[in-house]
Amino acid sequence: MPSSNSGFQHLSQAALSRSRFLRLAAGALLPFMGLRMSAAAAPNPDLAQNSGAPGTKDTAAQGRMGAILVSQFGPVKIHSYLSPADGFHVNTQMIEGPTAVVIFDGQLLLPYAGEVASYVQTLGKPVDRIILSHAHTDHWSGLQVLTERFPDARVFALDGVANQLRARGSARLDSFRPIYGDRIATKVTIPTETITEGLQRIDGITYDFKRFDDAESDLQLAALLPEQKVLMAFDLVFSPNEHAFTLVDHFDHWVIILESLKALQGYDTITIGHDTPVHRSAIDSTMTYVKRAKAIHAASADAKTYSESLKAAFPDLQHAEWVDLSAKLLYAAPR
Ligand SMILES: [Zn+2]
């Protein structure tokens, strides 16, 4: 059943119009069949099954602020929760296997994490574990809610992430609180388990976990699902329609990592940290962006110049406000 023609690839950014995304964000449960992709998108039997499969119905969809996308790869379903824009369009991926669910990332804002938790509960399977992809606040703040709602789920991250959160998590939350008030976490959720690199089977699903240093963040997990041919790239790859975050000056190494992802054969479907899954061509567009950002950084003496130049270089990309945030951190005193 799993094949390169399965699942997310039809949900390319090119195919997903902004109005359609906004409809998604309005809260409907839309398995891929419901998205009516471009005319070029071939009917996919996996998706047809998906539309009527048990567990994809969501009676709580009405009024949901985020959007849920579901794709089926044989016995495995990937449910992606996308937050509204004020939560940075962060994704929480829920990998549903035969007997359990594995959650990746926990949202920035508590209400959105609450929506994730409520949705997971409709699947009727226990949460085996929660895995944090990296130590940026938009991915872990909402773990507070997820760990409250799923107290038996252990929280995993790469070695080093827990220390980063211990050192800086509280200050990060404080920096967001003036903007988001009580929608941001009140406490730092520290991962308790270390995830090791390499192949692991969880609930019958094979994962190949990889650690990447010095890219969008200092320390980033990626996960391959070799049987489903899905690359979970998190914040290593960004949507071709949106600005990327450039918070630290690891531009050159980030490009090297992107080259290594590009060399992976057969992984045409990439789930990313922000916004809907993308085709592998997003690796190229992210590379183009990072290289341009590097050049602009080298030529810009301050955050304002960097931000204005990067926005001018990519006038069509969405979320220009992300560039301001990046510039502020990129030009801040060394941490
Ligand atoms: Zn992120």
Short mmCIF file of C-alpha atoms and ligand atoms in Angstrom, two decimals:
data_model
loop_
_atom_site.label_atom_id
_atom_site.label_comp_id
_atom_site.label_asym_id
_atom_site.label_seq_id
_atom_site.Cartn_x
_atom_site.Cartn_y
_atom_site.Cartn_z
CA MET A 1 0.00 0.00 0.00
CA PRO A 2 2.62 2.60 0.83
CA SER A 3 3.94 4.16 -2.31
CA SER A 4 5.45 7.37 -3.48
CA ASN A 5 2.02 8.27 -4.76
CA SER A 6 0.50 8.16 -1.32
CA GLY A 7 -0.57 10.84 0.93
CA PHE A 8 0.60 14.33 1.35
CA GLN A 9 2.16 15.09 -1.95
CA HIS A 10 -1.06 16.37 -3.41
CA LEU A 11 -1.21 18.97 -0.72
CA SER A 12 1.52 21.08 -2.26
CA GLN A 13 1.70 24.71 -1.44
CA ALA A 14 1.12 25.52 -5.05
CA ALA A 15 -2.13 23.65 -4.98
CA LEU A 16 -3.40 25.04 -1.72
CA SER A 17 -4.77 28.49 -2.29
CA ARG A 18 -4.80 31.01 0.48
CA SER A 19 -8.57 31.11 0.61
CA ARG A 20 -8.60 27.36 0.86
CA PHE A 21 -6.13 27.50 3.69
CA LEU A 22 -8.26 30.02 5.48
CA ARG A 23 -11.18 27.69 5.13
CA LEU A 24 -8.99 25.00 6.63
CA ALA A 25 -8.10 27.30 9.41
CA ALA A 26 -11.75 27.88 10.05
CA GLY A 27 -11.72 24.46 11.51
CA ALA A 28 -13.12 21.85 9.19
CA LEU A 29 -11.77 18.35 9.19
CA LEU A 30 -10.67 17.92 5.65
CA PRO A 31 -9.03 14.71 4.68
CA PHE A 32 -7.15 15.18 1.46
CA MET A 33 -10.01 14.03 -0.67
CA GLY A 34 -11.93 17.02 0.53
CA LEU A 35 -9.33 19.48 -0.61
CA ARG A 36 -9.99 19.12 -4.34
CA MET A 37 -6.46 19.69 -5.39
CA SER A 38 -5.43 20.96 -8.76
CA ALA A 39 -6.74 19.23 -11.83
CA ALA A 40 -3.35 17.64 -12.25
CA ALA A 41 -3.67 15.75 -9.01
CA ALA A 42 -4.59 12.17 -9.79
CA PRO A 43 -7.22 10.39 -7.74
CA ASN A 44 -5.56 8.41 -5.01
CA PRO A 45 -7.12 5.25 -3.66
CA ASP A 46 -5.45 5.73 -0.30
CA LEU A 47 -7.15 9.04 0.06
CA ALA A 48 -10.48 7.67 -1.00
CA GLN A 49 -10.20 5.13 1.78
CA ASN A 50 -9.16 7.82 4.11
CA SER A 51 -12.25 9.89 3.64
CA GLY A 52 -14.47 7.26 5.13
CA ALA A 53 -12.15 5.50 7.48
CA PRO A 54 -12.97 5.20 11.15
CA GLY A 55 -11.14 7.72 13.25
CA THR A 56 -11.06 10.48 10.70
CA LYS A 57 -14.44 11.82 11.63
CA ASP A 58 -14.19 14.65 14.07
CA THR A 59 -17.32 15.58 15.83
CA ALA A 60 -15.57 18.43 17.61
CA ALA A 61 -14.49 20.07 14.36
CA GLN A 62 -17.08 22.80 14.54
CA GLY A 63 -15.53 25.92 15.91
CA ARG A 64 -12.01 24.61 15.84
CA MET A 65 -9.50 27.38 15.26
CA GLY A 66 -6.78 25.24 13.70
CA ALA A 67 -7.02 22.85 10.80
CA ILE A 68 -6.55 19.11 10.63
CA LEU A 69 -5.27 17.28 7.59
CA VAL A 70 -5.24 13.52 7.45
CA SER A 71 -3.42 11.15 5.16
CA GLN A 72 -3.37 7.41 5.17
CA PHE A 73 -0.47 5.19 4.28
CA GLY A 74 -1.75 1.65 4.61
CA PRO A 75 -2.26 1.04 8.33
CA VAL A 76 -0.64 4.34 9.27
CA LYS A 77 -2.41 7.68 9.39
CA ILE A 78 -0.69 11.00 9.71
CA HIS A 79 -2.87 13.70 11.21
CA SER A 80 -1.46 17.20 10.95
CA TYR A 81 -2.83 20.00 13.09
CA LEU A 82 -2.01 23.45 11.73
CA SER A 83 -2.40 26.38 14.04
CA PRO A 84 -3.89 29.67 12.87
CA ALA A 85 -1.42 32.39 11.85
CA ASP A 86 -1.05 33.86 15.33
CA GLY A 87 0.41 30.52 16.38
CA PHE A 88 2.93 30.76 13.52
CA HIS A 89 1.14 28.05 11.55
CA VAL A 90 2.99 25.51 13.65
CA ASN A 91 2.25 21.89 12.91
CA THR A 92 1.64 19.17 15.40
CA GLN A 93 1.96 15.80 13.70
CA MET A 94 0.04 12.88 15.12
CA ILE A 95 1.19 9.52 13.79
CA GLU A 96 -1.57 7.00 14.34
CA GLY A 97 -0.51 3.37 14.22
CA PRO A 98 -2.49 0.22 14.93
CA THR A 99 -2.68 0.68 18.69
CA ALA A 100 -1.28 4.07 19.64
CA VAL A 101 -0.55 7.64 18.64
CA VAL A 102 2.83 9.37 18.61
CA ILE A 103 2.69 13.17 18.81
CA PHE A 104 5.41 15.40 17.40
CA ASP A 105 5.57 18.96 18.77
CA GLY A 106 3.25 20.82 21.02
CA GLN A 107 2.19 24.19 19.60
CA LEU A 108 2.96 27.72 20.74
CA LEU A 109 -0.40 28.69 22.21
CA LEU A 110 -2.22 26.70 24.84
CA PRO A 111 -5.67 26.85 23.21
CA TYR A 112 -4.25 25.29 20.06
CA ALA A 113 -2.50 22.57 22.05
CA GLY A 114 -5.88 21.98 23.66
CA GLU A 115 -7.40 21.47 20.24
CA VAL A 116 -4.66 18.97 19.44
CA ALA A 117 -5.38 17.07 22.65
CA SER A 118 -9.11 17.00 21.99
CA TYR A 119 -8.55 15.76 18.49
CA VAL A 120 -6.18 13.02 19.61
CA GLN A 121 -8.78 11.83 22.07
CA THR A 122 -11.25 11.31 19.23
CA LEU A 123 -8.85 8.76 17.75
CA GLY A 124 -9.52 6.45 20.66
CA LYS A 125 -5.95 5.27 21.10
CA PRO A 126 -3.46 6.05 23.84
CA VAL A 127 -0.66 8.52 23.26
CA ASP A 128 2.47 6.40 23.33
CA ARG A 129 4.85 9.32 23.53
CA ILE A 130 5.35 12.96 22.64
CA ILE A 131 8.45 13.93 20.70
CA LEU A 132 9.77 17.48 20.58
CA SER A 133 11.61 18.35 17.38
CA HIS A 134 13.65 21.28 18.72
CA ALA A 135 13.80 23.85 21.48
CA HIS A 136 12.04 26.79 19.85
CA THR A 137 9.13 28.02 21.91
CA ASP A 138 6.56 27.76 19.15
CA HIS A 139 7.04 24.01 19.20
CA TRP A 140 7.06 23.29 22.93
CA SER A 141 5.05 25.88 24.88
CA GLY A 142 1.85 23.89 24.41
CA LEU A 143 3.46 20.71 25.74
CA GLN A 144 2.14 21.99 29.04
CA VAL A 145 -1.36 21.14 27.87
CA LEU A 146 -0.45 17.89 26.16
CA THR A 147 1.34 16.53 29.21
CA GLU A 148 -1.60 17.49 31.39
CA ARG A 149 -4.06 15.79 29.07
CA PHE A 150 -1.85 12.73 28.48
CA PRO A 151 0.00 12.24 31.76
CA ASP A 152 1.20 8.76 30.83
CA ALA A 153 2.96 9.90 27.65
CA ARG A 154 6.70 10.27 28.01
CA VAL A 155 8.27 13.34 26.37
CA PHE A 156 11.29 12.70 24.18
CA ALA A 157 13.81 15.02 22.58
CA LEU A 158 17.36 14.86 21.29
CA ASP A 159 20.15 14.94 23.82
CA GLY A 160 20.77 18.59 24.63
CA VAL A 161 17.25 19.91 24.10
CA ALA A 162 16.25 19.48 27.74
CA ASN A 163 19.28 21.48 28.81
CA GLN A 164 18.43 24.23 26.34
CA LEU A 165 14.94 24.46 27.80
CA ARG A 166 16.23 24.47 31.35
CA ALA A 167 18.59 27.29 30.49
CA ARG A 168 16.38 29.47 28.33
CA GLY A 169 12.81 28.20 28.37
CA SER A 170 11.52 30.42 31.11
CA ALA A 171 12.94 33.59 29.57
CA ARG A 172 11.46 32.60 26.21
CA LEU A 173 8.00 32.28 27.72
CA ASP A 174 8.43 35.63 29.43
CA SER A 175 9.28 37.24 26.09
CA PHE A 176 6.07 35.95 24.52
CA ARG A 177 3.79 36.72 27.45
CA PRO A 178 3.32 40.44 26.72
CA ILE A 179 2.01 39.45 23.30
CA TYR A 180 -0.04 36.40 24.13
CA GLY A 181 -0.90 36.75 27.83
CA ASP A 182 -2.36 33.60 29.31
CA ARG A 183 -2.34 31.82 25.96
CA ILE A 184 1.36 31.12 26.40
CA ALA A 185 2.59 28.40 28.77
CA THR A 186 3.01 29.23 32.42
CA LYS A 187 5.73 26.64 32.87
CA VAL A 188 8.49 25.01 30.86
CA THR A 189 7.89 21.38 29.99
CA ILE A 190 11.25 19.62 30.07
CA PRO A 191 11.59 16.42 28.02
CA THR A 192 12.32 13.49 30.27
CA GLU A 193 13.63 11.00 27.73
CA THR A 194 16.40 11.16 25.17
CA ILE A 195 15.65 10.12 21.65
CA THR A 196 18.45 8.27 19.96
CA GLU A 197 19.39 8.51 16.33
CA GLY A 198 18.75 5.68 13.94
CA LEU A 199 16.03 3.18 13.26
CA GLN A 200 13.32 2.51 15.81
CA ARG A 201 10.00 0.74 15.63
CA ILE A 202 7.18 2.31 17.56
CA ASP A 203 3.76 0.65 17.40
CA GLY A 204 4.85 -1.27 14.31
CA ILE A 205 5.96 1.85 12.44
CA THR A 206 9.59 2.29 11.45
CA TYR A 207 11.17 5.66 12.16
CA ASP A 208 14.67 6.72 11.23
CA PHE A 209 15.55 9.56 13.58
CA LYS A 210 18.25 12.02 12.58
CA ARG A 211 19.98 14.79 14.44
CA PHE A 212 21.06 17.98 12.70
CA ASP A 213 23.11 20.66 14.37
CA ASP A 214 23.37 24.32 13.42
CA ALA A 215 20.59 24.97 10.94
CA GLU A 216 17.38 26.90 11.68
CA SER A 217 18.04 25.95 15.27
CA ASP A 218 21.13 24.73 17.07
CA LEU A 219 19.72 21.26 17.39
CA GLN A 220 16.99 19.82 15.20
CA LEU A 221 15.39 16.41 14.96
CA ALA A 222 14.20 15.05 11.64
CA ALA A 223 12.45 11.75 11.13
CA LEU A 224 12.14 9.54 8.11
CA LEU A 225 9.29 7.10 7.77
CA PRO A 226 10.98 4.75 5.30
CA GLU A 227 7.93 2.57 4.68
CA GLN A 228 5.67 5.52 4.05
CA LYS A 229 8.38 7.52 2.27
CA VAL A 230 7.61 10.58 4.36
CA LEU A 231 10.30 12.97 5.54
CA MET A 232 9.40 14.85 8.68
CA ALA A 233 11.77 17.79 8.30
CA PHE A 234 10.30 20.16 10.87
CA ASP A 235 12.09 23.53 10.67
CA LEU A 236 14.81 22.40 8.29
CA VAL A 237 12.46 23.00 5.35
CA PHE A 238 10.00 25.84 4.88
CA SER A 239 7.07 26.37 2.60
CA PRO A 240 7.91 27.93 -0.78
CA ASN A 241 5.14 30.41 -0.05
CA GLU A 242 6.37 31.64 3.31
CA HIS A 243 9.41 33.27 4.80
CA ALA A 244 11.71 30.99 6.76
CA PHE A 245 12.97 31.79 10.22
CA THR A 246 16.62 32.86 10.20
CA LEU A 247 17.30 33.31 13.88
CA VAL A 248 20.95 32.34 13.98
CA ASP A 249 23.77 32.66 11.48
CA HIS A 250 24.13 28.99 10.60
CA PHE A 251 23.35 29.72 6.96
CA ASP A 252 26.17 27.69 5.40
CA HIS A 253 25.60 24.63 7.53
CA TRP A 254 21.86 24.79 7.00
CA VAL A 255 22.47 24.63 3.24
CA ILE A 256 24.74 21.62 3.69
CA ILE A 257 21.99 19.87 5.62
CA LEU A 258 19.46 20.73 2.93
CA GLU A 259 21.77 19.18 0.36
CA SER A 260 21.83 16.00 2.41
CA LEU A 261 18.03 15.95 2.59
CA LYS A 262 17.87 16.48 -1.13
CA ALA A 263 20.02 13.41 -1.62
CA LEU A 264 17.44 11.19 0.07
CA GLN A 265 15.84 9.16 -2.66
CA GLY A 266 12.10 8.73 -2.94
CA TYR A 267 10.98 11.07 -0.19
CA ASP A 268 8.63 13.24 -2.20
CA THR A 269 6.42 14.10 0.74
CA ILE A 270 7.79 16.39 3.40
CA THR A 271 6.00 17.49 6.52
CA ILE A 272 7.37 20.76 7.81
CA GLY A 273 7.28 22.69 11.05
CA HIS A 274 5.13 25.51 9.74
CA ASP A 275 2.21 25.15 7.36
CA THR A 276 1.04 22.32 5.19
CA PRO A 277 3.21 19.49 3.85
CA VAL A 278 5.27 20.23 0.79
CA HIS A 279 6.83 18.52 -2.17
CA ARG A 280 10.58 17.92 -2.13
CA SER A 281 11.05 20.99 -4.34
CA ALA A 282 10.63 22.98 -1.13
CA ILE A 283 14.15 21.87 -0.24
CA ASP A 284 15.42 23.87 -3.19
CA SER A 285 13.33 26.93 -2.41
CA THR A 286 14.47 26.83 1.22
CA MET A 287 18.07 26.61 0.01
CA THR A 288 17.59 29.62 -2.23
CA TYR A 289 16.11 31.55 0.66
CA VAL A 290 18.85 30.65 3.12
CA LYS A 291 21.61 31.56 0.66
CA ARG A 292 20.01 34.91 -0.04
CA ALA A 293 19.54 35.54 3.67
CA LYS A 294 23.21 34.80 4.23
CA ALA A 295 24.25 37.35 1.62
CA ILE A 296 21.90 39.96 3.04
CA HIS A 297 23.14 39.26 6.55
CA ALA A 298 26.73 39.75 5.41
CA ALA A 299 25.82 43.10 3.88
CA SER A 300 23.55 44.38 6.66
CA ALA A 301 24.90 46.12 9.72
CA ASP A 302 21.71 46.02 11.71
CA ALA A 303 18.43 44.19 12.11
CA LYS A 304 16.39 46.83 10.34
CA THR A 305 18.50 46.73 7.21
CA TYR A 306 18.51 42.94 7.20
CA SER A 307 14.77 42.73 7.63
CA GLU A 308 13.95 45.31 4.96
CA SER A 309 16.37 43.79 2.47
CA LEU A 310 15.13 40.23 2.99
CA LYS A 311 11.52 41.30 2.61
CA ALA A 312 12.43 43.18 -0.55
CA ALA A 313 14.25 40.15 -1.92
CA PHE A 314 11.18 37.95 -1.47
CA PRO A 315 8.22 40.31 -1.83
CA ASP A 316 5.72 37.57 -2.59
CA LEU A 317 6.34 35.42 0.46
CA GLN A 318 3.86 35.42 3.28
CA HIS A 319 4.56 36.27 6.90
CA ALA A 320 6.88 39.21 6.52
CA GLU A 321 6.43 39.66 10.26
CA TRP A 322 8.48 36.48 10.74
CA VAL A 323 11.42 38.32 9.18
CA ASP A 324 11.22 41.04 11.81
CA LEU A 325 11.33 38.42 14.53
CA SER A 326 14.25 36.67 12.86
CA ALA A 327 16.18 39.91 12.45
CA LYS A 328 15.66 40.86 16.07
CA LEU A 329 17.12 37.58 17.29
CA LEU A 330 19.81 37.32 14.61
CA TYR A 331 21.21 40.72 15.55
CA ALA A 332 20.74 40.35 19.29
CA ALA A 333 23.79 40.03 21.49
CA PRO A 334 25.28 36.53 21.40
CA ARG A 335 23.40 34.21 23.72
ZN ZN B 1 9.38 26.66 14.18
#
